[in-house]
Amino acid sequence: MSIKPPFTDLEIRKAASGFYQGHSLAIAFLSKGIMVALVIWALVWPANANGVLGSLNWALLEGFNAFYIIIVGLFAFFLFIVALLPQTGKRIMGTPGEKPEFSNFSWFSMMFGAGLGVGLMVFATAEPLGLWGSNPVVVAGDVAGNTEAALTSGFRYTFLHYGFHAWAIYVVTGLSLAYYAYTRDMPLTIRSALTPLFGKLMNGFLGHVVDVLGVVATILGVSVTIGFGVSQFIDGLYAITGMEWMMDMTGDAPAPATVGLIAGLLVIMSLSIISAVSGVGRGVKYLSNLNLVLSIILLLTFVVFGSFLFAMTTYASAMVDYILNFISLSFEAYNPQSVEAFSAALPEAAQPHAAALADGARNAWGSYDGFVAGLSGDAAALDEDTLRAAYDAGADQRLFGWQAGWTTFYWAWWIAFSPFVGLFLARISKGRTVREFIIGCVFAPALVCFAWMTILGGTAIDLELTGNAEGAIIGASNTAKLFVTLGQMLEGGLLSAITVMCVVLILTFLVTSADSGILVMNTIMSGGDQEIGNKHKIIWGLILTSVIGALLLAAGENNPLDALRNAMIIGALPFTMVMGLMCVSLAKALFRDQKRDAAASTAAAE
């Protein structure tokens, strides 16, 4: 029985003339309307915007934490199966025999810079250190944080957050878009990925909604990335110049102030718009190559002057531990614990004091000692065994709070980032096989991320374990930990030179991420057209700048990145559902294309 041809007649109505010539008016107006409304809300009613975003974010985490965890695990296993199957893995994303557009070096440089460059600069030291002090094994009370016993579990979750799962999120979107664009000659836009399921419905309003969800997720995902990156950029400038006007000096450690963040944002986004106007063939490619070279120099600095033997030993043991725990890491989701459930789990002597015990015992970011120290009155007079049992009774909520605030935050960040990175990966991967795309974009960069985390983060941990740092690295803000670690390793002119190089590297990573995001947003607006007018690149650059700036101002001085994080997690949820449908759609397309090929071969033989 013959199989009917796939639906490829995707029509995205575009303006024939005027300012929006070649662009979809529906996508442009819906996307810009949402972003302008968010900016006005954050600027006119900042306290309300910050409060509502925070409350809605926590409500969504309580309801959808398990959904985020499980679906990301499914993404990873889906890609493993697609790569392993001979029929699917060997398919070329393009015409038979077509050669890749970019060399392997440039291809890897661009995926590295766009995918996790800023994240690695900020979190290569901060992530292992943070998870060394707090992870589910520590939160459950099985080991003490910031001790040698916590190393294994700390790097287990470090590898989880920056490993195969993270890149699988990007590749689900990228593979879907590349497959339809290059094997079926369809527009390189989000709605193309759902045509095997919805067919001609993607030509109408439903298709517009899918593309708009992609644009909104992209803006919010890129905004968080730039927010963290700008914060580290300001920390680096402070380390070089000592200019205190950029910093908030009132806390335990200096941290970038809102005025510094806004100033840094304006510099970064101005350069990003200039780079975006220059085009992917020049701006992004050359900046990405520069990024990779400077990254290698930074890595070699830690190899020579850091704790390389400690790092490599940690890499090997952490990799084995990560693989052994891969399935549980993929699907073990924690659910919120109600106060009533906590009270019921308390020993009888503690039940009259449930209200006084609840906050400390259920706090994912506290400790048993902190819990006991925070008690007063009759609750503080309870015996040691009762207090220990009360703390254990709050373990479920602590585990949920940790996962929602850490792993689920990362999954939402990578998902919000995936329309940008996925479409960008698709844009630079024409002519590659499906298996090459998955291996090249999941396994290879993940292994590099692991090396970064163990070499940079392992050096920071070793400095703390041996007592050389005396708590200086742990006490620094997340975006300053890299510079504090360098200060513990180096001195004199070499320290100054490497610090300046790091600031340049952060700058180029930020520019690469921002200008790539601008290009991707305009590609979606134009229905997959990669030749985009400069005026639209400039406008979306300004919109992106306004969104980040408004949300930084709304959050205030205490936690200036909070509003960005909350908005991103909220915006990522609808696109997570779209990605789930992408997997179903791609599975159907691959299966039916294989059936068509088999039928064509049979007919030719006859």
Coordinates of C-alpha atoms in Angstrom, one line a residue:
M1 CA 0.0 0.0 0.0
S2 CA 1.4 3.4 -1.0
I3 CA 2.0 6.1 1.6
K4 CA 0.8 9.6 0.6
P5 CA 3.5 12.2 0.4
P6 CA 4.2 14.3 3.5
F7 CA 2.5 17.7 3.9
T8 CA 5.0 20.4 2.8
D9 CA 2.7 23.1 1.5
L10 CA 3.3 25.4 4.4
E11 CA 2.1 28.9 3.7
I12 CA 3.0 31.7 6.0
R13 CA 1.3 34.8 4.9
K14 CA 3.7 37.8 4.7
A15 CA 3.4 41.5 4.0
A16 CA 3.9 42.2 0.3
S17 CA 5.2 45.7 0.8
G18 CA 5.9 48.4 3.5
F19 CA 8.0 48.2 6.6
Y20 CA 7.1 44.6 7.3
Q21 CA 7.7 43.4 3.7
G22 CA 8.6 39.7 3.9
H23 CA 7.5 39.3 7.5
S24 CA 4.4 37.8 9.0
L25 CA 2.3 40.6 10.4
A26 CA 0.5 38.2 12.8
I27 CA 3.7 36.9 14.4
A28 CA 5.4 40.3 14.5
F29 CA 2.4 42.1 16.1
L30 CA 1.6 39.3 18.6
S31 CA 5.3 39.0 19.7
K32 CA 6.0 42.7 19.9
G33 CA 2.7 43.3 21.6
I34 CA 3.6 40.8 24.4
M35 CA 7.1 42.2 24.8
V36 CA 6.0 45.8 24.9
A37 CA 3.3 45.0 27.4
L38 CA 5.8 43.3 29.6
V39 CA 8.2 46.2 29.4
I40 CA 5.5 48.8 30.2
W41 CA 4.2 46.7 33.1
A42 CA 7.7 46.3 34.6
L43 CA 8.5 50.0 34.2
V44 CA 5.2 51.5 35.3
W45 CA 4.3 49.0 38.1
P46 CA 7.7 47.4 39.0
A47 CA 6.8 46.1 42.4
N48 CA 3.5 44.6 41.1
A49 CA 5.3 43.0 38.2
N50 CA 8.1 41.6 40.3
G51 CA 5.6 40.2 42.9
V52 CA 3.2 38.7 40.4
L53 CA 6.0 37.1 38.4
G54 CA 7.4 35.6 41.6
S55 CA 4.1 34.2 42.8
L56 CA 3.1 32.8 39.4
N57 CA 6.5 31.3 39.0
W58 CA 6.3 29.4 42.3
A59 CA 2.7 28.3 41.6
L60 CA 3.8 26.8 38.2
L61 CA 6.8 25.1 39.8
E62 CA 4.5 23.5 42.4
G63 CA 2.2 22.2 39.7
F64 CA 4.7 21.4 36.9
N65 CA 8.0 20.5 38.6
A66 CA 7.6 16.7 37.8
F67 CA 6.5 17.5 34.3
Y68 CA 9.7 19.5 33.6
I69 CA 11.9 16.8 35.1
I70 CA 10.3 13.8 33.3
I71 CA 9.9 15.4 29.9
V72 CA 13.5 16.4 29.8
G73 CA 14.5 12.8 30.6
L74 CA 12.3 11.7 27.7
F75 CA 14.0 14.1 25.3
A76 CA 17.4 12.6 26.1
F77 CA 16.2 9.0 25.6
F78 CA 14.3 9.9 22.4
L79 CA 17.5 11.3 20.8
F80 CA 19.6 8.3 21.9
I81 CA 17.2 6.0 20.2
V82 CA 17.0 8.1 17.0
A83 CA 20.9 8.2 16.8
L84 CA 21.2 4.4 17.5
L85 CA 18.7 3.2 14.9
P86 CA 20.5 2.7 11.6
Q87 CA 17.5 3.7 9.5
T88 CA 17.1 7.1 11.2
G89 CA 20.7 7.9 12.2
K90 CA 22.1 7.8 8.6
R91 CA 19.6 10.1 7.1
I92 CA 21.1 13.3 5.7
M93 CA 19.6 16.7 6.5
G94 CA 19.7 17.9 2.9
T95 CA 19.9 16.4 -0.5
P96 CA 21.8 13.1 -0.9
G97 CA 25.5 13.6 -1.0
E98 CA 25.3 17.3 0.1
K99 CA 28.4 18.5 2.0
P100 CA 28.3 20.5 5.3
E101 CA 28.4 24.3 4.9
F102 CA 30.9 24.9 7.7
S103 CA 34.1 23.1 8.7
N104 CA 33.9 21.0 11.9
F105 CA 36.0 23.6 13.8
S106 CA 33.7 26.5 12.9
W107 CA 30.6 24.3 13.4
F108 CA 31.7 23.3 16.9
S109 CA 32.8 26.9 17.7
M110 CA 29.4 28.4 16.8
M111 CA 27.4 25.7 18.7
F112 CA 29.7 26.1 21.7
G113 CA 29.5 29.9 21.8
A114 CA 25.7 30.1 21.2
G115 CA 24.8 27.2 23.3
L116 CA 26.6 27.5 26.6
G117 CA 29.4 30.0 26.3
V118 CA 28.0 32.5 28.8
G119 CA 26.7 29.8 31.1
L120 CA 30.2 28.2 31.3
M121 CA 31.9 31.5 32.1
V122 CA 29.5 32.2 34.9
F123 CA 28.9 28.7 36.3
A124 CA 32.1 26.7 35.6
T125 CA 33.3 27.6 39.1
A126 CA 29.9 28.6 40.7
E127 CA 28.0 25.5 39.8
P128 CA 30.4 22.8 41.2
L129 CA 31.0 25.0 44.3
G130 CA 27.2 25.6 44.9
L131 CA 26.3 21.9 44.4
W132 CA 29.2 20.8 46.6
G133 CA 27.4 22.7 49.4
S134 CA 23.8 21.8 48.5
N135 CA 22.5 18.9 46.5
P136 CA 19.8 16.3 47.2
V137 CA 22.2 14.0 49.0
V138 CA 23.2 17.0 51.3
V139 CA 19.6 18.2 51.6
A140 CA 18.5 14.8 52.7
G141 CA 21.1 14.8 55.4
D142 CA 23.1 11.9 54.2
V143 CA 26.4 13.9 53.9
A144 CA 27.5 17.3 55.0
G145 CA 27.9 20.0 52.4
N146 CA 31.3 21.5 51.6
T147 CA 33.1 18.4 52.7
E148 CA 35.1 15.8 50.8
A149 CA 32.2 13.4 51.2
A150 CA 29.9 15.7 49.2
L151 CA 32.2 15.8 46.2
T152 CA 30.7 12.9 44.4
S153 CA 27.1 14.0 44.7
G154 CA 28.1 17.6 43.9
F155 CA 29.6 16.7 40.6
R156 CA 26.8 14.2 39.8
Y157 CA 24.3 17.1 39.7
T158 CA 26.8 19.4 38.0
F159 CA 27.1 16.9 35.2
L160 CA 23.3 16.6 35.1
H161 CA 22.7 20.3 34.7
Y162 CA 25.4 20.8 32.0
G163 CA 25.5 17.4 30.4
F164 CA 23.5 15.2 27.9
H165 CA 20.1 16.4 29.2
A166 CA 20.9 20.1 28.6
W167 CA 22.1 19.6 25.1
A168 CA 19.3 17.1 24.3
I169 CA 16.9 20.0 24.9
Y170 CA 18.6 22.1 22.3
V171 CA 18.9 19.2 19.8
V172 CA 15.2 18.2 20.0
T173 CA 14.3 21.6 18.6
G174 CA 17.3 21.9 16.3
L175 CA 16.9 18.4 14.8
S176 CA 13.2 18.9 14.2
L177 CA 13.8 22.2 12.4
A178 CA 16.8 21.0 10.3
Y179 CA 15.1 17.8 9.2
Y180 CA 12.0 19.5 7.7
A181 CA 14.0 22.5 6.3
Y182 CA 16.6 20.5 4.5
T183 CA 14.9 17.2 3.6
R184 CA 11.5 18.6 2.8
D185 CA 12.5 22.1 1.8
M186 CA 10.2 23.8 4.3
P187 CA 10.7 27.1 6.1
L188 CA 13.2 27.1 8.9
T189 CA 10.7 28.1 11.5
I190 CA 9.1 26.5 14.6
R191 CA 5.7 25.6 13.0
S192 CA 7.3 23.4 10.4
A193 CA 8.2 20.9 13.1
L194 CA 4.6 20.2 13.9
T195 CA 3.3 19.7 10.3
P196 CA 3.4 15.9 10.5
L197 CA 0.8 16.1 13.3
F198 CA -1.3 19.1 12.3
G199 CA -0.8 19.5 8.6
K200 CA -2.5 22.5 7.0
L201 CA -3.6 23.8 10.4
M202 CA -0.1 25.2 10.7
N203 CA -0.9 27.6 7.9
G204 CA -3.4 29.5 10.2
F205 CA -3.7 30.9 13.7
L206 CA -2.4 27.7 15.4
G207 CA 0.9 28.1 13.4
H208 CA 1.1 31.7 14.4
V209 CA 0.7 30.8 18.1
V210 CA 3.5 28.1 17.9
D211 CA 5.9 30.6 16.3
V212 CA 5.0 33.3 18.8
L213 CA 5.6 30.9 21.7
G214 CA 9.0 30.3 20.2
V215 CA 9.8 34.0 19.9
V216 CA 8.7 34.7 23.5
A217 CA 10.7 31.8 24.9
T218 CA 13.7 32.9 22.9
I219 CA 13.6 36.5 24.2
L220 CA 13.2 35.4 27.8
G221 CA 15.8 32.6 27.5
V222 CA 18.4 35.0 25.9
S223 CA 17.4 37.7 28.5
V224 CA 18.4 35.5 31.4
T225 CA 21.6 34.4 29.7
I226 CA 22.6 38.0 29.0
G227 CA 21.5 39.0 32.5
F228 CA 23.9 36.6 34.1
G229 CA 26.6 37.4 31.6
V230 CA 26.4 41.2 32.1
S231 CA 26.6 40.6 35.9
Q232 CA 29.8 38.7 35.4
F233 CA 31.1 41.3 32.9
I234 CA 30.6 44.0 35.6
D235 CA 32.3 41.8 38.2
G236 CA 35.3 41.5 35.8
L237 CA 35.4 45.2 35.2
Y238 CA 35.4 45.8 38.9
A239 CA 38.2 43.3 39.4
I240 CA 40.3 45.3 36.8
T241 CA 39.4 48.9 37.6
G242 CA 38.1 48.9 41.2
M243 CA 35.3 51.3 40.2
E244 CA 32.7 51.0 43.0
W245 CA 30.0 53.0 41.3
M246 CA 29.1 49.8 39.4
M247 CA 28.8 47.7 42.5
D248 CA 26.5 47.2 45.5
M249 CA 29.0 47.3 48.4
T250 CA 26.4 46.9 51.2
G251 CA 26.3 43.1 51.3
D252 CA 28.8 40.5 52.6
A253 CA 30.6 40.6 49.2
P254 CA 30.5 43.2 46.4
A255 CA 27.8 42.5 43.8
P256 CA 26.9 44.3 40.6
A257 CA 24.4 47.1 41.3
T258 CA 21.4 47.8 39.0
V259 CA 23.2 50.9 37.6
G260 CA 26.2 48.8 36.7
L261 CA 24.1 46.2 35.1
I262 CA 22.2 48.7 33.0
A263 CA 25.4 50.3 31.8
G264 CA 26.9 47.0 30.9
L265 CA 23.7 45.9 29.1
L266 CA 23.8 49.0 26.9
V267 CA 27.4 48.3 25.9
I268 CA 26.8 44.6 25.2
M269 CA 23.6 45.2 23.2
S270 CA 25.1 48.0 21.1
L271 CA 27.9 45.7 20.1
S272 CA 25.4 42.8 19.5
I273 CA 23.3 44.8 17.1
I274 CA 26.4 45.8 15.1
S275 CA 27.5 42.2 15.0
A276 CA 24.0 41.0 14.0
V277 CA 23.8 43.5 11.1
S278 CA 27.1 42.1 9.8
G279 CA 25.5 38.7 9.3
V280 CA 26.1 35.1 10.4
G281 CA 28.8 34.5 7.8
R282 CA 31.0 37.2 9.3
G283 CA 30.0 38.4 12.7
V284 CA 28.9 35.2 14.4
K285 CA 31.4 33.0 12.7
Y286 CA 34.5 35.1 13.5
L287 CA 33.4 35.9 17.1
S288 CA 32.7 32.2 17.7
N289 CA 36.2 31.2 16.5
L290 CA 37.7 33.9 18.8
N291 CA 35.6 32.7 21.7
L292 CA 36.9 29.1 21.3
V293 CA 40.5 30.2 21.1
L294 CA 40.3 32.4 24.2
S295 CA 38.4 29.6 26.0
I296 CA 41.2 27.2 25.3
I297 CA 43.7 29.7 26.7
L298 CA 41.6 30.1 29.9
L299 CA 41.3 26.3 30.3
L300 CA 45.1 25.9 29.8
T301 CA 45.7 28.5 32.5
F302 CA 43.7 26.4 35.0
V303 CA 45.5 23.2 33.7
V304 CA 49.0 24.8 34.4
F305 CA 48.3 26.8 37.5
G306 CA 45.2 25.0 39.0
S307 CA 44.5 21.6 40.5
F308 CA 44.7 19.6 37.3
L309 CA 45.4 16.2 38.9
F310 CA 42.5 16.7 41.3
A311 CA 40.3 17.8 38.4
M312 CA 41.1 14.8 36.2
T313 CA 40.6 12.3 39.0
T314 CA 37.3 14.0 39.7
Y315 CA 36.3 13.9 36.0
A316 CA 36.8 10.2 35.8
S317 CA 35.0 9.3 39.0
A318 CA 32.2 11.8 38.4
M319 CA 31.6 10.5 34.8
V320 CA 31.2 6.9 36.1
D321 CA 28.9 8.1 38.9
Y322 CA 26.8 10.2 36.4
I323 CA 26.4 7.3 34.0
L324 CA 25.4 4.9 36.8
N325 CA 22.8 7.3 38.1
F326 CA 21.6 8.5 34.7
I327 CA 18.2 6.9 34.8
S328 CA 17.3 8.1 38.3
L329 CA 18.7 11.6 37.4
S330 CA 16.4 11.6 34.3
F331 CA 13.2 10.7 36.0
E332 CA 13.3 11.2 39.8
A333 CA 10.9 14.1 40.4
Y334 CA 10.0 15.4 43.8
N335 CA 6.6 16.8 44.8
P336 CA 5.7 19.6 47.2
Q337 CA 4.8 18.7 50.8
S338 CA 1.9 20.4 52.4
V339 CA 2.2 21.7 56.0
E340 CA -0.5 19.2 57.0
A341 CA 1.6 16.3 55.6
F342 CA 4.6 17.7 57.5
S343 CA 2.7 17.9 60.7
A344 CA 1.4 14.4 60.4
A345 CA 5.0 13.1 59.9
L346 CA 6.2 14.8 63.2
P347 CA 6.8 12.8 66.3
E348 CA 4.1 13.2 68.9
A349 CA 6.1 15.5 71.1
A350 CA 6.8 17.9 68.2
Q351 CA 3.2 18.1 66.9
P352 CA 2.1 21.0 69.1
H353 CA 5.0 23.0 67.7
A354 CA 4.4 22.2 64.1
A355 CA 4.0 25.8 63.0
A356 CA 7.2 26.9 64.7
L357 CA 9.1 23.9 63.2
A358 CA 7.8 24.0 59.6
D359 CA 9.7 26.9 58.1
G360 CA 13.2 25.8 59.2
A361 CA 12.7 22.0 58.7
R362 CA 11.3 22.5 55.2
N363 CA 13.8 25.1 54.0
A364 CA 15.8 23.6 51.1
W365 CA 18.6 26.2 51.5
G366 CA 19.0 25.8 55.2
S367 CA 20.8 23.2 57.3
Y368 CA 20.0 21.2 60.5
D369 CA 22.2 23.5 62.6
G370 CA 20.5 26.6 61.1
F371 CA 17.1 25.0 61.8
V372 CA 18.0 24.5 65.4
A373 CA 19.5 27.9 65.8
G374 CA 16.4 29.5 64.4
L375 CA 14.0 28.0 67.0
S376 CA 12.8 29.9 70.1
G377 CA 10.5 29.3 73.0
D378 CA 9.1 25.8 73.7
A379 CA 10.2 24.5 70.3
A380 CA 13.8 25.2 71.1
A381 CA 13.5 23.2 74.3
L382 CA 12.7 20.0 72.5
D383 CA 15.3 17.2 72.9
E384 CA 17.9 16.4 70.2
D385 CA 16.1 13.2 69.0
T386 CA 12.8 15.0 68.5
L387 CA 14.4 17.9 66.7
R388 CA 16.3 15.5 64.4
A389 CA 13.1 13.7 63.7
A390 CA 11.3 17.0 63.0
Y391 CA 14.0 18.0 60.5
D392 CA 13.8 14.6 58.8
A393 CA 10.0 15.1 58.5
G394 CA 10.6 18.1 56.2
A395 CA 12.9 16.2 53.8
D396 CA 10.3 15.9 51.1
Q397 CA 9.7 19.6 50.9
R398 CA 13.4 20.4 51.1
L399 CA 14.1 18.0 48.2
F400 CA 11.2 19.5 46.2
G401 CA 12.3 23.1 46.9
W402 CA 15.9 22.2 45.9
Q403 CA 14.9 20.6 42.7
A404 CA 12.4 23.3 41.7
G405 CA 14.9 26.0 42.5
W406 CA 17.9 24.4 40.8
T407 CA 17.3 21.6 38.3
T408 CA 13.9 22.7 37.1
F409 CA 15.2 26.3 36.8
Y410 CA 17.9 25.0 34.5
W411 CA 15.5 22.9 32.5
A412 CA 13.3 25.9 32.0
W413 CA 16.3 28.0 31.1
W414 CA 17.5 25.5 28.5
I415 CA 14.0 25.1 27.1
A416 CA 13.5 28.8 26.8
F417 CA 16.9 29.0 25.1
S418 CA 16.1 26.1 22.8
P419 CA 14.2 27.9 20.0
F420 CA 17.3 30.2 19.7
V421 CA 20.0 27.6 20.0
G422 CA 18.0 24.9 18.2
L423 CA 17.2 27.1 15.2
F424 CA 20.8 28.4 15.2
L425 CA 22.1 24.8 15.2
A426 CA 19.8 23.9 12.4
R427 CA 21.0 27.0 10.5
I428 CA 24.6 25.9 10.6
S429 CA 24.1 22.1 10.2
K430 CA 22.8 21.6 6.6
G431 CA 24.4 18.5 5.0
R432 CA 25.0 16.7 8.3
T433 CA 23.5 13.2 9.0
V434 CA 21.0 12.9 11.9
R435 CA 23.5 10.8 13.8
E436 CA 26.3 13.3 13.3
F437 CA 24.0 16.1 14.4
I438 CA 23.0 14.3 17.6
I439 CA 26.5 13.1 18.5
G440 CA 28.1 16.4 17.5
C441 CA 25.5 18.6 19.4
V442 CA 24.8 16.4 22.4
F443 CA 27.8 14.3 23.3
A444 CA 30.8 16.3 22.2
P445 CA 29.9 19.6 23.8
A446 CA 28.7 17.9 27.0
L447 CA 32.1 16.2 27.4
V448 CA 33.7 19.7 26.9
C449 CA 31.4 21.1 29.5
F450 CA 32.3 18.4 32.0
A451 CA 36.0 19.2 31.5
W452 CA 35.3 22.9 32.1
M453 CA 33.3 22.1 35.3
T454 CA 35.9 19.8 36.7
I455 CA 39.0 21.8 35.8
L456 CA 37.7 25.3 36.8
G457 CA 35.2 24.1 39.5
G458 CA 37.5 21.4 40.8
T459 CA 40.3 23.9 41.2
A460 CA 38.0 26.2 43.2
I461 CA 36.9 23.3 45.4
D462 CA 40.5 22.1 46.0
L463 CA 41.5 25.6 47.0
E464 CA 38.7 25.5 49.6
L465 CA 39.3 21.9 50.7
T466 CA 43.0 22.6 51.4
G467 CA 42.2 25.8 53.3
N468 CA 44.1 28.0 50.9
A469 CA 41.1 30.1 49.9
E470 CA 39.8 30.3 53.5
G471 CA 36.2 30.6 52.3
A472 CA 36.8 33.5 49.9
I473 CA 35.5 31.7 46.8
I474 CA 32.5 30.2 48.6
G475 CA 31.6 33.7 50.0
A476 CA 31.8 35.5 46.6
S477 CA 28.8 36.0 44.4
N478 CA 28.2 33.5 41.7
T479 CA 29.3 35.8 38.9
A480 CA 32.5 36.8 40.9
K481 CA 33.6 33.3 41.8
L482 CA 35.7 32.9 38.6
F483 CA 37.7 36.1 39.3
V484 CA 38.2 35.2 43.0
T485 CA 39.5 31.8 42.0
L486 CA 41.9 33.4 39.6
G487 CA 43.0 35.7 42.4
Q488 CA 43.8 32.7 44.6
M489 CA 45.8 31.0 41.8
L490 CA 47.7 33.8 40.1
E491 CA 49.3 37.1 41.0
G492 CA 50.9 40.2 39.5
G493 CA 50.9 40.8 35.8
L494 CA 49.7 37.4 34.8
L495 CA 46.6 37.7 37.0
S496 CA 45.8 41.1 35.4
A497 CA 46.3 39.7 31.9
I498 CA 44.1 36.7 32.4
T499 CA 41.4 38.8 34.1
V500 CA 41.3 41.2 31.1
M501 CA 41.2 38.2 28.8
C502 CA 38.2 36.8 30.7
V503 CA 36.4 40.1 30.5
V504 CA 37.0 40.1 26.7
L505 CA 35.8 36.5 26.5
I506 CA 32.6 37.3 28.5
L507 CA 32.0 40.2 26.2
T508 CA 32.4 38.2 23.0
F509 CA 30.3 35.3 24.4
L510 CA 27.6 37.8 25.2
V511 CA 27.7 39.5 21.8
T512 CA 27.6 36.1 20.1
S513 CA 24.5 35.0 22.1
A514 CA 22.7 38.3 21.7
D515 CA 23.3 38.7 18.0
S516 CA 22.5 35.1 17.3
G517 CA 19.2 35.5 19.2
I518 CA 18.4 38.6 17.1
L519 CA 19.0 36.7 13.9
V520 CA 16.9 33.7 15.1
M521 CA 13.9 36.0 16.2
N522 CA 13.9 37.6 12.8
T523 CA 14.1 34.3 11.0
I524 CA 10.9 33.2 12.7
M525 CA 9.3 36.6 11.9
S526 CA 10.1 36.2 8.2
G527 CA 8.7 32.6 8.0
G528 CA 12.2 31.0 7.8
D529 CA 13.8 33.5 5.5
Q530 CA 17.4 33.9 6.5
E531 CA 18.0 37.1 4.5
I532 CA 16.7 39.6 6.9
G533 CA 16.7 43.4 6.6
N534 CA 19.0 45.3 9.0
K535 CA 16.2 47.5 10.3
H536 CA 14.4 44.5 11.8
K537 CA 17.6 43.3 13.4
I538 CA 18.0 46.7 15.0
I539 CA 14.4 46.8 16.2
W540 CA 14.6 43.4 17.9
G541 CA 17.9 44.3 19.4
L542 CA 16.3 47.3 21.0
I543 CA 13.3 45.3 22.1
L544 CA 15.6 42.7 23.7
T545 CA 17.5 45.5 25.5
S546 CA 14.3 47.0 26.8
V547 CA 13.0 43.7 28.1
I548 CA 16.2 42.9 30.0
G549 CA 16.5 46.5 31.3
A550 CA 12.9 46.7 32.4
L551 CA 13.0 43.4 34.3
L552 CA 16.3 44.4 36.0
L553 CA 14.7 47.6 37.2
A554 CA 11.6 45.8 38.4
A555 CA 13.5 43.4 40.5
G556 CA 15.4 46.2 42.4
E557 CA 18.8 46.1 44.0
N558 CA 18.5 43.1 46.3
N559 CA 18.1 40.4 43.7
P560 CA 18.2 42.2 40.3
L561 CA 18.0 39.0 38.2
D562 CA 14.9 37.6 40.0
A563 CA 12.3 39.1 37.7
L564 CA 14.2 37.8 34.6
R565 CA 14.4 34.3 36.0
N566 CA 10.7 34.2 37.0
A567 CA 9.5 35.5 33.6
M568 CA 11.7 33.0 31.8
I569 CA 10.4 30.0 33.8
I570 CA 6.8 31.1 33.1
G571 CA 7.5 31.7 29.4
A572 CA 9.2 28.3 29.0
L573 CA 6.3 26.2 30.1
P574 CA 4.1 26.5 27.0
F575 CA 7.1 25.9 24.7
T576 CA 7.9 22.8 26.8
M577 CA 4.6 21.4 25.6
V578 CA 5.4 22.3 22.0
M579 CA 8.7 20.4 22.3
G580 CA 6.9 17.3 23.5
L581 CA 4.8 17.5 20.4
M582 CA 8.0 18.0 18.3
C583 CA 9.3 14.6 19.5
V584 CA 6.0 12.9 18.5
S585 CA 6.0 14.7 15.2
L586 CA 9.6 13.9 14.3
A587 CA 9.1 10.2 15.3
K588 CA 6.2 10.0 12.9
A589 CA 8.0 11.8 10.1
L590 CA 11.1 9.6 10.4
F591 CA 9.0 6.4 10.5
R592 CA 6.9 7.4 7.5
D593 CA 9.8 8.6 5.4
Q594 CA 11.5 5.3 6.0
K595 CA 8.4 3.5 4.8
R596 CA 8.3 5.7 1.7
D597 CA 11.9 5.0 0.9
A598 CA 11.3 1.2 1.3
A599 CA 8.3 1.4 -1.0
A600 CA 10.2 3.4 -3.6
S601 CA 13.1 0.9 -3.5
T602 CA 10.6 -2.0 -4.0
A603 CA 8.9 -0.2 -6.9
A604 CA 12.3 0.5 -8.5
A605 CA 13.3 -3.2 -8.1
E606 CA 10.1 -4.3 -9.8

